[in-house]
Amino acid sequence: NCIALFLGCVLPWLAQAQQPGSPCRDCLVVIGEARLELPADQVNLSIQLRYTHPTDAQQAYTAHVAAEQRLAKLLRDFAVSDKDVVYTLLSVQKNVIGYDPGREPRQEISTDQRVIIKFRELKRYPDLQLALIGAGFNQFNAVFGSTQAEENKQKAIEKAVE
């Protein structure tokens, strides 16, 4: 992972063609580029919880709650702190998923929720993926990140101006 910052503004002769009161009127132009390589030290993992039933909202909800419990246990097993877990509110909806041969709509009741986890033990990330799949969580994706990104933004700006 890396941070790349590009600094720029409109040239003074172009600024005159802009509307009066434009924030870049008579600007000084600074164009620079900087790149800092930062080691990835965390994974931001997004897990989709979605459960359906053809007619019964309670059954879809019951399956969803069971999945939440399985996921909570799995996160405890991997020592994921509560502060590293964010989730969206549960949504329950009735959807038309197609039409049967007699042109009657086929419907289903579905639950939907996203759970986002910061996982800091990169060496255990493959084990976490396998555990998620083993527990029935097949819809997830991840992005590697660095806890140093925010503190290194100023360094990147200074390097770009050099």
PDB file of C-alpha atoms in Angstrom:
ATOM      1  CA  ASN A   1       0.000   0.000   0.000  1.00  0.00           C
ATOM      2  CA  CYS A   2       1.160   3.502  -0.576  1.00  0.00           C
ATOM      3  CA  ILE A   3      -0.024   7.046  -0.260  1.00  0.00           C
ATOM      4  CA  ALA A   4       0.341   9.249  -3.298  1.00  0.00           C
ATOM      5  CA  LEU A   5      -0.588  12.918  -3.072  1.00  0.00           C
ATOM      6  CA  PHE A   6      -0.819  15.227  -6.023  1.00  0.00           C
ATOM      7  CA  LEU A   7      -0.905  18.953  -5.410  1.00  0.00           C
ATOM      8  CA  GLY A   8      -2.024  21.412  -8.013  1.00  0.00           C
ATOM      9  CA  CYS A   9      -4.036  24.475  -8.825  1.00  0.00           C
ATOM     10  CA  VAL A  10      -4.998  26.413 -11.934  1.00  0.00           C
ATOM     11  CA  LEU A  11      -2.300  28.625 -13.500  1.00  0.00           C
ATOM     12  CA  PRO A  12      -2.763  32.367 -12.842  1.00  0.00           C
ATOM     13  CA  TRP A  13      -3.425  33.085 -16.527  1.00  0.00           C
ATOM     14  CA  LEU A  14      -6.193  30.438 -16.524  1.00  0.00           C
ATOM     15  CA  ALA A  15      -7.601  31.779 -13.270  1.00  0.00           C
ATOM     16  CA  GLN A  16      -8.447  35.063 -15.000  1.00  0.00           C
ATOM     17  CA  ALA A  17     -10.826  33.192 -17.294  1.00  0.00           C
ATOM     18  CA  GLN A  18     -12.769  31.899 -14.300  1.00  0.00           C
ATOM     19  CA  GLN A  19     -15.800  33.491 -12.723  1.00  0.00           C
ATOM     20  CA  PRO A  20     -15.193  36.514 -10.472  1.00  0.00           C
ATOM     21  CA  GLY A  21     -14.902  35.475  -6.853  1.00  0.00           C
ATOM     22  CA  SER A  22     -13.418  32.099  -7.794  1.00  0.00           C
ATOM     23  CA  PRO A  23     -11.233  30.670  -4.996  1.00  0.00           C
ATOM     24  CA  CYS A  24      -8.309  30.197  -7.440  1.00  0.00           C
ATOM     25  CA  ARG A  25      -8.156  33.759  -8.764  1.00  0.00           C
ATOM     26  CA  ASP A  26      -4.507  34.893  -8.725  1.00  0.00           C
ATOM     27  CA  CYS A  27      -3.343  31.543  -7.335  1.00  0.00           C
ATOM     28  CA  LEU A  28       0.230  30.462  -6.958  1.00  0.00           C
ATOM     29  CA  VAL A  29       0.720  27.160  -8.747  1.00  0.00           C
ATOM     30  CA  VAL A  30       2.257  24.279  -6.830  1.00  0.00           C
ATOM     31  CA  ILE A  31       2.528  21.019  -8.692  1.00  0.00           C
ATOM     32  CA  GLY A  32       4.144  18.131  -6.954  1.00  0.00           C
ATOM     33  CA  GLU A  33       3.997  14.422  -6.451  1.00  0.00           C
ATOM     34  CA  ALA A  34       5.114  12.247  -3.585  1.00  0.00           C
ATOM     35  CA  ARG A  35       4.864   8.598  -2.858  1.00  0.00           C
ATOM     36  CA  LEU A  36       5.429   6.941   0.494  1.00  0.00           C
ATOM     37  CA  GLU A  37       5.416   3.195   0.784  1.00  0.00           C
ATOM     38  CA  LEU A  38       3.634   2.029   3.917  1.00  0.00           C
ATOM     39  CA  PRO A  39       3.445  -1.566   5.058  1.00  0.00           C
ATOM     40  CA  ALA A  40      -0.022  -3.097   5.194  1.00  0.00           C
ATOM     41  CA  ASP A  41      -0.727  -3.951   8.806  1.00  0.00           C
ATOM     42  CA  GLN A  42      -4.483  -4.484   8.822  1.00  0.00           C
ATOM     43  CA  VAL A  43      -7.304  -5.856   6.722  1.00  0.00           C
ATOM     44  CA  ASN A  44     -10.671  -4.124   6.464  1.00  0.00           C
ATOM     45  CA  LEU A  45     -13.072  -6.989   5.892  1.00  0.00           C
ATOM     46  CA  SER A  46     -16.687  -6.468   4.815  1.00  0.00           C
ATOM     47  CA  ILE A  47     -19.065  -9.393   5.396  1.00  0.00           C
ATOM     48  CA  GLN A  48     -22.546  -9.481   3.859  1.00  0.00           C
ATOM     49  CA  LEU A  49     -25.296 -11.180   5.867  1.00  0.00           C
ATOM     50  CA  ARG A  50     -28.319 -11.968   3.688  1.00  0.00           C
ATOM     51  CA  TYR A  51     -30.952 -14.571   4.416  1.00  0.00           C
ATOM     52  CA  THR A  52     -34.172 -15.282   2.565  1.00  0.00           C
ATOM     53  CA  HIS A  53     -37.414 -17.233   2.819  1.00  0.00           C
ATOM     54  CA  PRO A  54     -40.119 -17.470   0.159  1.00  0.00           C
ATOM     55  CA  THR A  55     -42.976 -16.347   2.425  1.00  0.00           C
ATOM     56  CA  ASP A  56     -42.083 -16.069   6.112  1.00  0.00           C
ATOM     57  CA  ALA A  57     -40.239 -13.016   7.437  1.00  0.00           C
ATOM     58  CA  GLN A  58     -39.818 -14.662  10.842  1.00  0.00           C
ATOM     59  CA  GLN A  59     -37.924 -17.603   9.342  1.00  0.00           C
ATOM     60  CA  ALA A  60     -35.619 -15.287   7.380  1.00  0.00           C
ATOM     61  CA  TYR A  61     -35.043 -13.244  10.540  1.00  0.00           C
ATOM     62  CA  THR A  62     -34.371 -16.376  12.642  1.00  0.00           C
ATOM     63  CA  ALA A  63     -31.737 -17.531  10.114  1.00  0.00           C
ATOM     64  CA  HIS A  64     -30.201 -14.063  10.203  1.00  0.00           C
ATOM     65  CA  VAL A  65     -29.985 -14.008  14.015  1.00  0.00           C
ATOM     66  CA  ALA A  66     -28.367 -17.468  13.997  1.00  0.00           C
ATOM     67  CA  ALA A  67     -25.778 -16.151  11.509  1.00  0.00           C
ATOM     68  CA  GLU A  68     -25.082 -13.118  13.701  1.00  0.00           C
ATOM     69  CA  GLN A  69     -24.442 -15.460  16.628  1.00  0.00           C
ATOM     70  CA  ARG A  70     -22.087 -17.649  14.557  1.00  0.00           C
ATOM     71  CA  LEU A  71     -20.211 -14.564  13.381  1.00  0.00           C
ATOM     72  CA  ALA A  72     -19.944 -13.142  16.917  1.00  0.00           C
ATOM     73  CA  LYS A  73     -18.461 -16.437  18.156  1.00  0.00           C
ATOM     74  CA  LEU A  74     -16.034 -16.563  15.251  1.00  0.00           C
ATOM     75  CA  LEU A  75     -14.878 -12.989  15.962  1.00  0.00           C
ATOM     76  CA  ARG A  76     -14.386 -13.838  19.644  1.00  0.00           C
ATOM     77  CA  ASP A  77     -12.361 -16.916  18.617  1.00  0.00           C
ATOM     78  CA  PHE A  78     -10.101 -14.642  16.551  1.00  0.00           C
ATOM     79  CA  ALA A  79      -9.886 -12.063  19.380  1.00  0.00           C
ATOM     80  CA  VAL A  80     -11.404  -9.238  17.317  1.00  0.00           C
ATOM     81  CA  SER A  81     -12.146  -6.307  19.621  1.00  0.00           C
ATOM     82  CA  ASP A  82     -15.633  -4.799  19.691  1.00  0.00           C
ATOM     83  CA  LYS A  83     -14.104  -1.429  18.756  1.00  0.00           C
ATOM     84  CA  ASP A  84     -12.904  -2.995  15.488  1.00  0.00           C
ATOM     85  CA  VAL A  85     -16.418  -4.040  14.409  1.00  0.00           C
ATOM     86  CA  VAL A  86     -18.929  -1.745  12.694  1.00  0.00           C
ATOM     87  CA  TYR A  87     -22.226  -2.872  11.225  1.00  0.00           C
ATOM     88  CA  THR A  88     -25.175  -1.481   9.336  1.00  0.00           C
ATOM     89  CA  LEU A  89     -28.684  -1.749  10.651  1.00  0.00           C
ATOM     90  CA  LEU A  90     -30.625  -4.871   9.750  1.00  0.00           C
ATOM     91  CA  SER A  91     -32.974  -4.408   6.820  1.00  0.00           C
ATOM     92  CA  VAL A  92     -35.914  -6.756   6.143  1.00  0.00           C
ATOM     93  CA  GLN A  93     -37.732  -6.493   2.827  1.00  0.00           C
ATOM     94  CA  LYS A  94     -40.131  -8.253   0.500  1.00  0.00           C
ATOM     95  CA  ASN A  95     -38.798  -8.553  -3.067  1.00  0.00           C
ATOM     96  CA  VAL A  96     -40.154  -9.718  -6.399  1.00  0.00           C
ATOM     97  CA  ILE A  97     -37.515 -12.160  -7.681  1.00  0.00           C
ATOM     98  CA  GLY A  98     -39.172 -13.229 -10.921  1.00  0.00           C
ATOM     99  CA  TYR A  99     -42.388 -14.559 -12.380  1.00  0.00           C
ATOM    100  CA  ASP A 100     -43.727 -18.089 -12.520  1.00  0.00           C
ATOM    101  CA  PRO A 101     -45.029 -19.558 -15.831  1.00  0.00           C
ATOM    102  CA  GLY A 102     -48.527 -18.169 -15.125  1.00  0.00           C
ATOM    103  CA  ARG A 103     -47.019 -14.635 -14.882  1.00  0.00           C
ATOM    104  CA  GLU A 104     -47.626 -14.487 -11.149  1.00  0.00           C
ATOM    105  CA  PRO A 105     -44.808 -12.698  -9.313  1.00  0.00           C
ATOM    106  CA  ARG A 106     -42.499 -14.858  -7.198  1.00  0.00           C
ATOM    107  CA  GLN A 107     -41.575 -13.081  -4.030  1.00  0.00           C
ATOM    108  CA  GLU A 108     -39.194 -13.610  -1.173  1.00  0.00           C
ATOM    109  CA  ILE A 109     -38.560 -12.034   2.176  1.00  0.00           C
ATOM    110  CA  SER A 110     -34.910 -11.113   2.722  1.00  0.00           C
ATOM    111  CA  THR A 111     -32.734  -9.732   5.472  1.00  0.00           C
ATOM    112  CA  ASP A 112     -29.652  -7.702   4.712  1.00  0.00           C
ATOM    113  CA  GLN A 113     -26.803  -6.405   6.866  1.00  0.00           C
ATOM    114  CA  ARG A 114     -23.129  -5.589   6.383  1.00  0.00           C
ATOM    115  CA  VAL A 115     -20.495  -6.149   9.086  1.00  0.00           C
ATOM    116  CA  ILE A 116     -17.134  -4.390   8.692  1.00  0.00           C
ATOM    117  CA  ILE A 117     -14.146  -5.631  10.666  1.00  0.00           C
ATOM    118  CA  LYS A 118     -10.629  -4.272  11.141  1.00  0.00           C
ATOM    119  CA  PHE A 119      -8.429  -7.316  11.472  1.00  0.00           C
ATOM    120  CA  ARG A 120      -4.881  -6.615  12.617  1.00  0.00           C
ATOM    121  CA  GLU A 121      -3.335 -10.092  12.605  1.00  0.00           C
ATOM    122  CA  LEU A 122      -2.338 -10.426   8.955  1.00  0.00           C
ATOM    123  CA  LYS A 123      -0.679 -13.803   9.506  1.00  0.00           C
ATOM    124  CA  ARG A 124      -4.037 -15.198  10.642  1.00  0.00           C
ATOM    125  CA  TYR A 125      -6.056 -13.629   7.816  1.00  0.00           C
ATOM    126  CA  PRO A 126      -6.068 -16.812   5.661  1.00  0.00           C
ATOM    127  CA  ASP A 127      -7.335 -18.760   8.687  1.00  0.00           C
ATOM    128  CA  LEU A 128     -10.070 -16.164   9.219  1.00  0.00           C
ATOM    129  CA  GLN A 129     -11.169 -16.472   5.579  1.00  0.00           C
ATOM    130  CA  LEU A 130     -11.384 -20.256   5.854  1.00  0.00           C
ATOM    131  CA  ALA A 131     -13.277 -19.984   9.148  1.00  0.00           C
ATOM    132  CA  LEU A 132     -15.773 -17.555   7.576  1.00  0.00           C
ATOM    133  CA  ILE A 133     -16.411 -19.888   4.655  1.00  0.00           C
ATOM    134  CA  GLY A 134     -16.671 -22.861   7.027  1.00  0.00           C
ATOM    135  CA  ALA A 135     -19.276 -20.992   9.081  1.00  0.00           C
ATOM    136  CA  GLY A 136     -21.383 -20.271   5.991  1.00  0.00           C
ATOM    137  CA  PHE A 137     -20.287 -16.695   5.255  1.00  0.00           C
ATOM    138  CA  ASN A 138     -19.593 -16.737   1.531  1.00  0.00           C
ATOM    139  CA  GLN A 139     -20.091 -13.075   0.673  1.00  0.00           C
ATOM    140  CA  PHE A 140     -17.164 -11.018   1.906  1.00  0.00           C
ATOM    141  CA  ASN A 141     -14.362  -8.887   0.535  1.00  0.00           C
ATOM    142  CA  ALA A 142     -11.300  -7.228   1.972  1.00  0.00           C
ATOM    143  CA  VAL A 143      -8.973  -4.274   1.507  1.00  0.00           C
ATOM    144  CA  PHE A 144      -5.503  -4.102   2.998  1.00  0.00           C
ATOM    145  CA  GLY A 145      -4.634  -0.905   4.840  1.00  0.00           C
ATOM    146  CA  SER A 146      -2.096   0.752   7.091  1.00  0.00           C
ATOM    147  CA  THR A 147      -2.600   2.230  10.532  1.00  0.00           C
ATOM    148  CA  GLN A 148       0.206   4.680   9.600  1.00  0.00           C
ATOM    149  CA  ALA A 149      -1.658   6.229   6.640  1.00  0.00           C
ATOM    150  CA  GLU A 150      -3.168   9.185   8.478  1.00  0.00           C
ATOM    151  CA  GLU A 151       0.036  10.211  10.262  1.00  0.00           C
ATOM    152  CA  ASN A 152       2.047  10.016   7.026  1.00  0.00           C
ATOM    153  CA  LYS A 153      -0.183  12.346   4.980  1.00  0.00           C
ATOM    154  CA  GLN A 154       1.765  15.422   6.159  1.00  0.00           C
ATOM    155  CA  LYS A 155       5.079  13.741   5.265  1.00  0.00           C
ATOM    156  CA  ALA A 156       3.751  13.072   1.757  1.00  0.00           C
ATOM    157  CA  ILE A 157       2.689  16.716   1.355  1.00  0.00           C
ATOM    158  CA  GLU A 158       6.111  17.960   2.505  1.00  0.00           C
ATOM    159  CA  LYS A 159       7.855  15.554   0.154  1.00  0.00           C
ATOM    160  CA  ALA A 160       5.657  16.670  -2.770  1.00  0.00           C
ATOM    161  CA  VAL A 161       6.519  20.336  -2.205  1.00  0.00           C
ATOM    162  CA  GLU A 162      10.311  19.683  -2.087  1.00  0.00           C
TER     163      GLU A 162
END
